[in-house]
Every structure is written in C-alpha cells, then in structure tokens.
mmCIF file of C-alpha atoms in Angstrom:
data_model
loop_
_atom_site.group_PDB
_atom_site.id
_atom_site.type_symbol
_atom_site.label_atom_id
_atom_site.label_comp_id
_atom_site.label_asym_id
_atom_site.label_seq_id
_atom_site.Cartn_x
_atom_site.Cartn_y
_atom_site.Cartn_z
ATOM 1 C CA ASP A 110 19.861 -39.497 40.869
ATOM 2 C CA THR A 111 18.801 -39.702 37.222
ATOM 3 C CA GLU A 112 21.662 -41.522 35.607
ATOM 4 C CA VAL A 113 22.954 -44.937 34.698
ATOM 5 C CA THR A 114 26.607 -45.519 35.545
ATOM 6 C CA GLN A 115 28.939 -48.083 34.008
ATOM 7 C CA THR A 116 32.376 -49.292 35.013
ATOM 8 C CA PRO A 117 34.995 -49.572 33.746
ATOM 9 C CA LYS A 118 35.003 -46.996 30.939
ATOM 10 C CA HIS A 119 37.616 -48.930 29.012
ATOM 11 C CA LEU A 120 38.670 -52.579 29.201
ATOM 12 C CA VAL A 121 41.367 -54.468 27.333
ATOM 13 C CA MET A 122 41.437 -58.226 27.777
ATOM 14 C CA GLY A 123 43.005 -61.288 26.273
ATOM 15 C CA MET A 124 41.012 -64.186 24.907
ATOM 16 C CA THR A 125 41.710 -66.309 27.980
ATOM 17 C CA ASN A 126 40.819 -63.653 30.553
ATOM 18 C CA LYS A 127 37.740 -63.412 32.733
ATOM 19 C CA LYS A 128 36.400 -59.932 33.382
ATOM 20 C CA SER A 129 33.136 -58.270 34.367
ATOM 21 C CA LEU A 130 31.272 -55.136 33.362
ATOM 22 C CA LYS A 131 29.158 -53.362 35.930
ATOM 23 C CA CYS A 132 26.071 -51.187 35.571
ATOM 24 C CA GLU A 133 24.182 -49.353 38.286
ATOM 25 C CA GLN A 134 21.069 -47.167 38.482
ATOM 26 C CA HIS A 135 19.208 -45.657 41.412
ATOM 27 C CA MET A 136 16.087 -44.454 39.620
ATOM 28 C CA GLY A 137 13.946 -47.308 40.886
ATOM 29 C CA HIS A 138 13.764 -48.808 37.417
ATOM 30 C CA ARG A 139 12.926 -52.496 37.337
ATOM 31 C CA ALA A 140 13.964 -53.256 33.753
ATOM 32 C CA MET A 141 17.648 -53.297 32.811
ATOM 33 C CA TYR A 142 19.304 -54.034 29.485
ATOM 34 C CA TRP A 143 22.652 -54.897 27.934
ATOM 35 C CA TYR A 144 23.393 -53.744 24.394
ATOM 36 C CA LYS A 145 26.392 -54.241 22.122
ATOM 37 C CA GLN A 146 27.287 -51.530 19.625
ATOM 38 C CA LYS A 147 29.787 -51.769 16.801
ATOM 39 C CA ALA A 148 31.164 -48.676 15.098
ATOM 40 C CA LYS A 149 28.641 -46.725 12.993
ATOM 41 C CA LYS A 150 25.867 -49.210 13.801
ATOM 42 C CA PRO A 151 22.843 -48.878 16.094
ATOM 43 C CA PRO A 152 22.893 -50.725 19.426
ATOM 44 C CA GLU A 153 22.001 -54.436 19.330
ATOM 45 C CA LEU A 154 20.031 -55.829 22.252
ATOM 46 C CA MET A 155 21.727 -58.680 24.140
ATOM 47 C CA PHE A 156 19.768 -59.240 27.371
ATOM 48 C CA VAL A 157 16.774 -57.834 29.236
ATOM 49 C CA TYR A 158 16.135 -58.236 32.963
ATOM 50 C CA SER A 159 12.709 -57.473 34.361
ATOM 51 C CA TYR A 160 12.293 -57.475 38.145
ATOM 52 C CA GLU A 161 15.727 -59.102 38.475
ATOM 53 C CA LYS A 162 14.753 -62.016 36.238
ATOM 54 C CA LEU A 163 16.183 -62.649 32.797
ATOM 55 C CA SER A 164 13.327 -62.123 30.352
ATOM 56 C CA ILE A 165 15.122 -61.857 27.021
ATOM 57 C CA ASN A 166 18.346 -63.461 25.762
ATOM 58 C CA GLU A 167 18.893 -62.564 22.128
ATOM 59 C CA SER A 168 20.749 -65.830 21.400
ATOM 60 C CA VAL A 169 23.942 -64.403 22.859
ATOM 61 C CA PRO A 170 26.951 -66.783 23.026
ATOM 62 C CA SER A 171 27.535 -68.322 26.445
ATOM 63 C CA ARG A 172 30.881 -66.541 26.776
ATOM 64 C CA PHE A 173 28.693 -63.590 27.842
ATOM 65 C CA SER A 174 26.959 -64.252 31.162
ATOM 66 C CA PRO A 175 24.595 -61.652 32.644
ATOM 67 C CA GLU A 176 23.723 -61.315 36.294
ATOM 68 C CA CYS A 177 21.287 -59.082 38.155
ATOM 69 C CA PRO A 178 22.084 -59.324 41.897
ATOM 70 C CA ASN A 179 19.512 -56.690 42.878
ATOM 71 C CA SER A 180 17.186 -54.123 41.368
ATOM 72 C CA SER A 181 19.939 -51.489 41.055
ATOM 73 C CA LEU A 182 22.817 -53.534 39.733
ATOM 74 C CA LEU A 183 23.493 -55.405 36.497
ATOM 75 C CA ASN A 184 26.685 -57.272 35.648
ATOM 76 C CA LEU A 185 28.001 -58.812 32.462
ATOM 77 C CA HIS A 186 30.603 -61.515 32.999
ATOM 78 C CA LEU A 187 33.000 -62.119 30.149
ATOM 79 C CA HIS A 188 35.039 -65.250 29.511
ATOM 80 C CA ALA A 189 36.990 -66.556 26.521
ATOM 81 C CA LEU A 190 35.962 -63.705 24.278
ATOM 82 C CA GLN A 191 36.954 -63.350 20.639
ATOM 83 C CA PRO A 192 38.457 -60.294 18.938
ATOM 84 C CA GLU A 193 35.155 -59.764 17.096
ATOM 85 C CA ASP A 194 33.520 -59.154 20.487
ATOM 86 C CA SER A 195 35.367 -55.842 20.688
ATOM 87 C CA ALA A 196 32.684 -53.157 20.830
ATOM 88 C CA LEU A 197 30.999 -50.546 22.998
ATOM 89 C CA TYR A 198 28.820 -52.264 25.599
ATOM 90 C CA LEU A 199 25.891 -50.183 26.759
ATOM 91 C CA CYS A 200 23.651 -50.652 29.746
ATOM 92 C CA ALA A 201 20.181 -49.135 29.933
ATOM 93 C CA SER A 202 17.264 -49.056 32.324
ATOM 94 C CA SER A 203 13.585 -48.161 32.190
ATOM 95 C CA PRO A 204 10.521 -48.270 34.399
ATOM 96 C CA PRO A 205 8.834 -51.674 34.247
ATOM 97 C CA GLY A 206 7.073 -52.246 30.967
ATOM 98 C CA GLY A 207 3.951 -54.054 29.978
ATOM 99 C CA PRO A 208 0.827 -53.525 27.948
ATOM 100 C CA GLY A 209 -0.316 -49.980 28.501
ATOM 101 C CA SER A 210 2.987 -48.861 30.004
ATOM 102 C CA TYR A 211 4.938 -46.080 28.344
ATOM 103 C CA ASN A 212 8.537 -46.250 29.408
ATOM 104 C CA GLU A 213 11.484 -44.124 28.437
ATOM 105 C CA GLN A 214 14.825 -45.894 28.264
ATOM 106 C CA PHE A 215 17.951 -44.331 29.786
ATOM 107 C CA PHE A 216 21.447 -45.351 28.743
ATOM 108 C CA GLY A 217 24.782 -45.370 30.532
ATOM 109 C CA PRO A 218 28.015 -44.024 29.006
ATOM 110 C CA GLY A 219 29.195 -47.475 27.941
ATOM 111 C CA THR A 220 32.304 -49.614 28.350
ATOM 112 C CA ARG A 221 34.704 -49.700 25.422
ATOM 113 C CA LEU A 222 35.914 -53.313 25.252
ATOM 114 C CA THR A 223 38.945 -54.428 23.270
ATOM 115 C CA VAL A 224 39.727 -58.140 22.996
ATOM 116 C CA LEU A 225 43.279 -58.956 21.918
ATOM 117 C CA LYS B 280 9.006 -57.508 11.391
ATOM 118 C CA GLN B 281 9.426 -53.864 12.416
ATOM 119 C CA GLU B 282 12.066 -51.986 10.448
ATOM 120 C CA VAL B 283 13.181 -48.434 11.154
ATOM 121 C CA THR B 284 14.959 -46.273 8.588
ATOM 122 C CA GLN B 285 16.538 -42.859 8.975
ATOM 123 C CA ILE B 286 17.190 -40.447 6.155
ATOM 124 C CA PRO B 287 19.597 -38.884 5.468
ATOM 125 C CA ALA B 288 22.426 -41.085 6.746
ATOM 126 C CA ALA B 289 24.657 -38.022 7.057
ATOM 127 C CA LEU B 290 24.041 -34.295 7.005
ATOM 128 C CA SER B 291 26.416 -31.339 7.018
ATOM 129 C CA VAL B 292 25.074 -27.826 7.575
ATOM 130 C CA PRO B 293 26.428 -24.397 8.533
ATOM 131 C CA GLU B 294 25.704 -23.044 11.973
ATOM 132 C CA GLY B 295 22.344 -21.335 12.384
ATOM 133 C CA GLU B 296 20.352 -23.440 9.947
ATOM 134 C CA ASN B 297 17.085 -25.077 10.888
ATOM 135 C CA LEU B 298 17.089 -28.745 9.960
ATOM 136 C CA VAL B 299 14.888 -31.819 9.866
ATOM 137 C CA LEU B 300 15.863 -35.419 10.495
ATOM 138 C CA ASN B 301 13.540 -38.155 9.296
ATOM 139 C CA CYS B 302 12.610 -41.521 10.779
ATOM 140 C CA SER B 303 10.243 -44.029 9.192
ATOM 141 C CA PHE B 304 8.958 -47.328 10.530
ATOM 142 C CA THR B 305 7.086 -50.144 8.836
ATOM 143 C CA ASP B 306 4.625 -51.224 11.550
ATOM 144 C CA SER B 307 2.376 -48.605 13.157
ATOM 145 C CA ALA B 308 1.634 -50.826 16.175
ATOM 146 C CA ILE B 309 3.949 -49.005 18.581
ATOM 147 C CA TYR B 310 3.730 -47.762 22.170
ATOM 148 C CA ASN B 311 6.112 -44.878 21.663
ATOM 149 C CA LEU B 312 9.025 -43.476 19.699
ATOM 150 C CA GLN B 313 12.193 -42.128 21.281
ATOM 151 C CA TRP B 314 14.864 -39.856 19.815
ATOM 152 C CA PHE B 315 18.444 -40.179 21.082
ATOM 153 C CA ARG B 316 21.674 -38.340 20.562
ATOM 154 C CA GLN B 317 25.039 -40.128 20.613
ATOM 155 C CA ASP B 318 28.430 -38.447 20.651
ATOM 156 C CA PRO B 319 31.368 -40.511 19.282
ATOM 157 C CA GLY B 320 32.314 -43.332 21.641
ATOM 158 C CA LYS B 321 29.698 -42.293 24.191
ATOM 159 C CA GLY B 322 26.373 -43.585 25.414
ATOM 160 C CA LEU B 323 22.949 -42.540 24.170
ATOM 161 C CA THR B 324 21.249 -39.452 25.559
ATOM 162 C CA SER B 325 17.471 -39.453 25.448
ATOM 163 C CA LEU B 326 16.175 -36.292 23.758
ATOM 164 C CA LEU B 327 12.445 -36.769 23.390
ATOM 165 C CA LEU B 328 9.866 -39.491 23.933
ATOM 166 C CA ILE B 329 6.589 -39.365 22.018
ATOM 167 C CA GLN B 330 3.750 -41.610 23.114
ATOM 168 C CA SER B 331 1.682 -43.245 20.370
ATOM 169 C CA SER B 332 -1.285 -41.035 21.290
ATOM 170 C CA GLN B 333 0.731 -37.822 20.914
ATOM 171 C CA ARG B 334 1.488 -35.800 17.814
ATOM 172 C CA GLU B 335 4.574 -33.928 18.981
ATOM 173 C CA GLN B 336 6.948 -33.141 21.824
ATOM 174 C CA THR B 337 9.180 -30.131 22.349
ATOM 175 C CA SER B 338 12.324 -29.550 24.383
ATOM 176 C CA GLY B 339 14.191 -26.290 23.903
ATOM 177 C CA ARG B 340 15.298 -26.033 20.255
ATOM 178 C CA LEU B 341 14.106 -29.569 19.519
ATOM 179 C CA ASN B 342 10.676 -30.551 18.274
ATOM 180 C CA ALA B 343 9.708 -34.095 17.391
ATOM 181 C CA SER B 344 6.533 -35.052 15.580
ATOM 182 C CA LEU B 345 4.874 -38.415 15.136
ATOM 183 C CA ASP B 346 2.468 -39.555 12.419
ATOM 184 C CA LYS B 347 1.813 -43.100 13.486
ATOM 185 C CA SER B 348 -0.581 -43.960 10.683
ATOM 186 C CA SER B 349 1.982 -43.124 8.019
ATOM 187 C CA GLY B 350 4.895 -44.563 10.026
ATOM 188 C CA ARG B 351 6.875 -41.355 10.198
ATOM 189 C CA SER B 352 8.576 -39.130 12.735
ATOM 190 C CA THR B 353 10.649 -36.011 12.267
ATOM 191 C CA LEU B 354 13.102 -34.293 14.573
ATOM 192 C CA TYR B 355 13.319 -30.563 13.970
ATOM 193 C CA ILE B 356 16.390 -28.721 15.268
ATOM 194 C CA ALA B 357 16.108 -24.943 15.274
ATOM 195 C CA ALA B 358 19.097 -22.611 14.907
ATOM 196 C CA SER B 359 21.670 -25.402 14.804
ATOM 197 C CA GLN B 360 24.956 -25.025 16.699
ATOM 198 C CA PRO B 361 28.314 -26.821 16.405
ATOM 199 C CA GLY B 362 27.530 -28.513 19.718
ATOM 200 C CA ASP B 363 24.610 -30.262 18.014
ATOM 201 C CA SER B 364 27.082 -32.325 15.978
ATOM 202 C CA ALA B 365 26.428 -35.971 16.857
ATOM 203 C CA THR B 366 24.621 -39.057 15.612
ATOM 204 C CA TYR B 367 20.855 -38.969 16.090
ATOM 205 C CA LEU B 368 18.992 -42.243 16.506
ATOM 206 C CA CYS B 369 15.279 -42.891 16.586
ATOM 207 C CA ALA B 370 13.834 -46.018 18.171
ATOM 208 C CA VAL B 371 10.315 -47.408 18.379
ATOM 209 C CA ARG B 372 8.857 -49.608 21.104
ATOM 210 C CA PRO B 373 6.572 -52.099 19.340
ATOM 211 C CA ILE B 374 3.394 -53.357 20.956
ATOM 212 C CA THR B 375 4.416 -56.936 20.157
ATOM 213 C CA GLY B 376 7.741 -57.495 21.877
ATOM 214 C CA PHE B 377 7.442 -54.298 23.900
ATOM 215 C CA GLN B 378 10.592 -54.955 25.912
ATOM 216 C CA LYS B 379 12.735 -54.410 22.817
ATOM 217 C CA LEU B 380 13.453 -51.056 21.258
ATOM 218 C CA VAL B 381 13.913 -51.210 17.493
ATOM 219 C CA PHE B 382 16.547 -48.706 16.428
ATOM 220 C CA GLY B 383 16.977 -46.842 13.200
ATOM 221 C CA THR B 384 20.303 -46.678 11.429
ATOM 222 C CA GLY B 385 21.026 -43.137 12.580
ATOM 223 C CA THR B 386 21.790 -39.750 11.022
ATOM 224 C CA ARG B 387 25.294 -38.333 11.500
ATOM 225 C CA LEU B 388 25.014 -34.557 11.812
ATOM 226 C CA LEU B 389 27.884 -32.106 11.428
ATOM 227 C CA VAL B 390 27.250 -28.429 12.118
ATOM 228 C CA SER B 391 30.090 -26.184 10.974
ATOM 229 C CA PRO B 392 30.896 -22.843 12.618
#
C-alpha cells in the first residue's frame, strides 16, 4: 500500500458545527503532516507529527485541533470555523526525518472544506 | 529565510513540444528538492526527488536537474501531452527546519492538442 487516503472528499459545515477530517497511511511512515491550500497558492504547513507526537504547530488557531491516535492515523478536529477557513486540506506522510535522512513526502487527495 | 520561486508562472504549449520548468531557491543548505504535480482540486503527486548530492533524476519523459550551488533546479518534460496539463510545484527540504518543505509558487502548464 503506497498511498495516503483522506476522508471525506468534500465537507460543508456551518460556523457552529464540529467536524473531523481523517487521514490514513500504511507505508510505515512515522511523520505525518496537515497542510492548508487556498486556490492558486502553494500548500501552507499547519502541523507536523513525528512518532505520534506533535512537533510543529505553525501558530494555527485553536479552532483547528490535530490528533494522532496511532502511527497510521491522523485527524484534524474542526470547531467554530470561519468562512475564510474554506480551503483544500491536505495530509501528507514521510519516513522519519532527521539530520542525514532523505525523505520523500507523499500527499493524500485532500478534503475540500467549505464553511458557510 | 529560504524562498523558492518558479518561473514561468504559467505556460501554454502545443502537444509534442519539449519544455523546461524552472525553480530557484535562495539558500543552498538543503537536504533534497522534490517536484510535484497537482491537478485542479486534487492532492499533490510526487514526480521526482533529488538528493542534495545528486545532479539529476529521471522518470519516463521527466528529467529533473539540481545545481545546488547556484540554487537552481529544472524539470524537463519531453514530448509533452495534453495529459501533462497541471500545476507543477517544486519544494526544498532545508537543513535547518528539515521537517518543513518550502514550496515554490508553482507553474501552471497547459498542453493543447
């Protein structure tokens, strides 16, 4: 299995809703990432998990809450989002990184989120 | 701070042409450089990964080169096809802050039949 899967593909939610995005990989990768991508822009890093521990939070608002229950699964919990949070949310994974490591990053198909 | 630029921002060519996409980065202290393809509304597909010690990588009709000292990479696409139409992104993995890829702004390619 050489892919990253994401569910759902599309999500429409109101500003008072609570929803979750799910990401899964079975490549044995120990680093997992959440990115946000607006139209015609490159992906922006949100969070990085390394060995199931949060290692990077790019000053993301607390209405986005990541969770890594195990080495294969990454969730992004959403609560009280704003319309400007509408975007494509991408998950990625890579073999564990560190000095001297050379790791290719693999992306999932994304979840298209619309906040009304 | 590492900055990555891609030129041109958009490119339109007829089918069959060979073409070159450019990527430049400001800090040569990188572990690797990765080229991605993205179709509209879809995720990123990894095309090629070049380690900092390598000069080029090839996959089918794609060839990517890396000149780390000058901060440049090129993606060469031979005999372009309409199915190559997509946005192409390059990204570097810096030595400082290696967990974060730094993306370029992308080149939108349209190949006409």
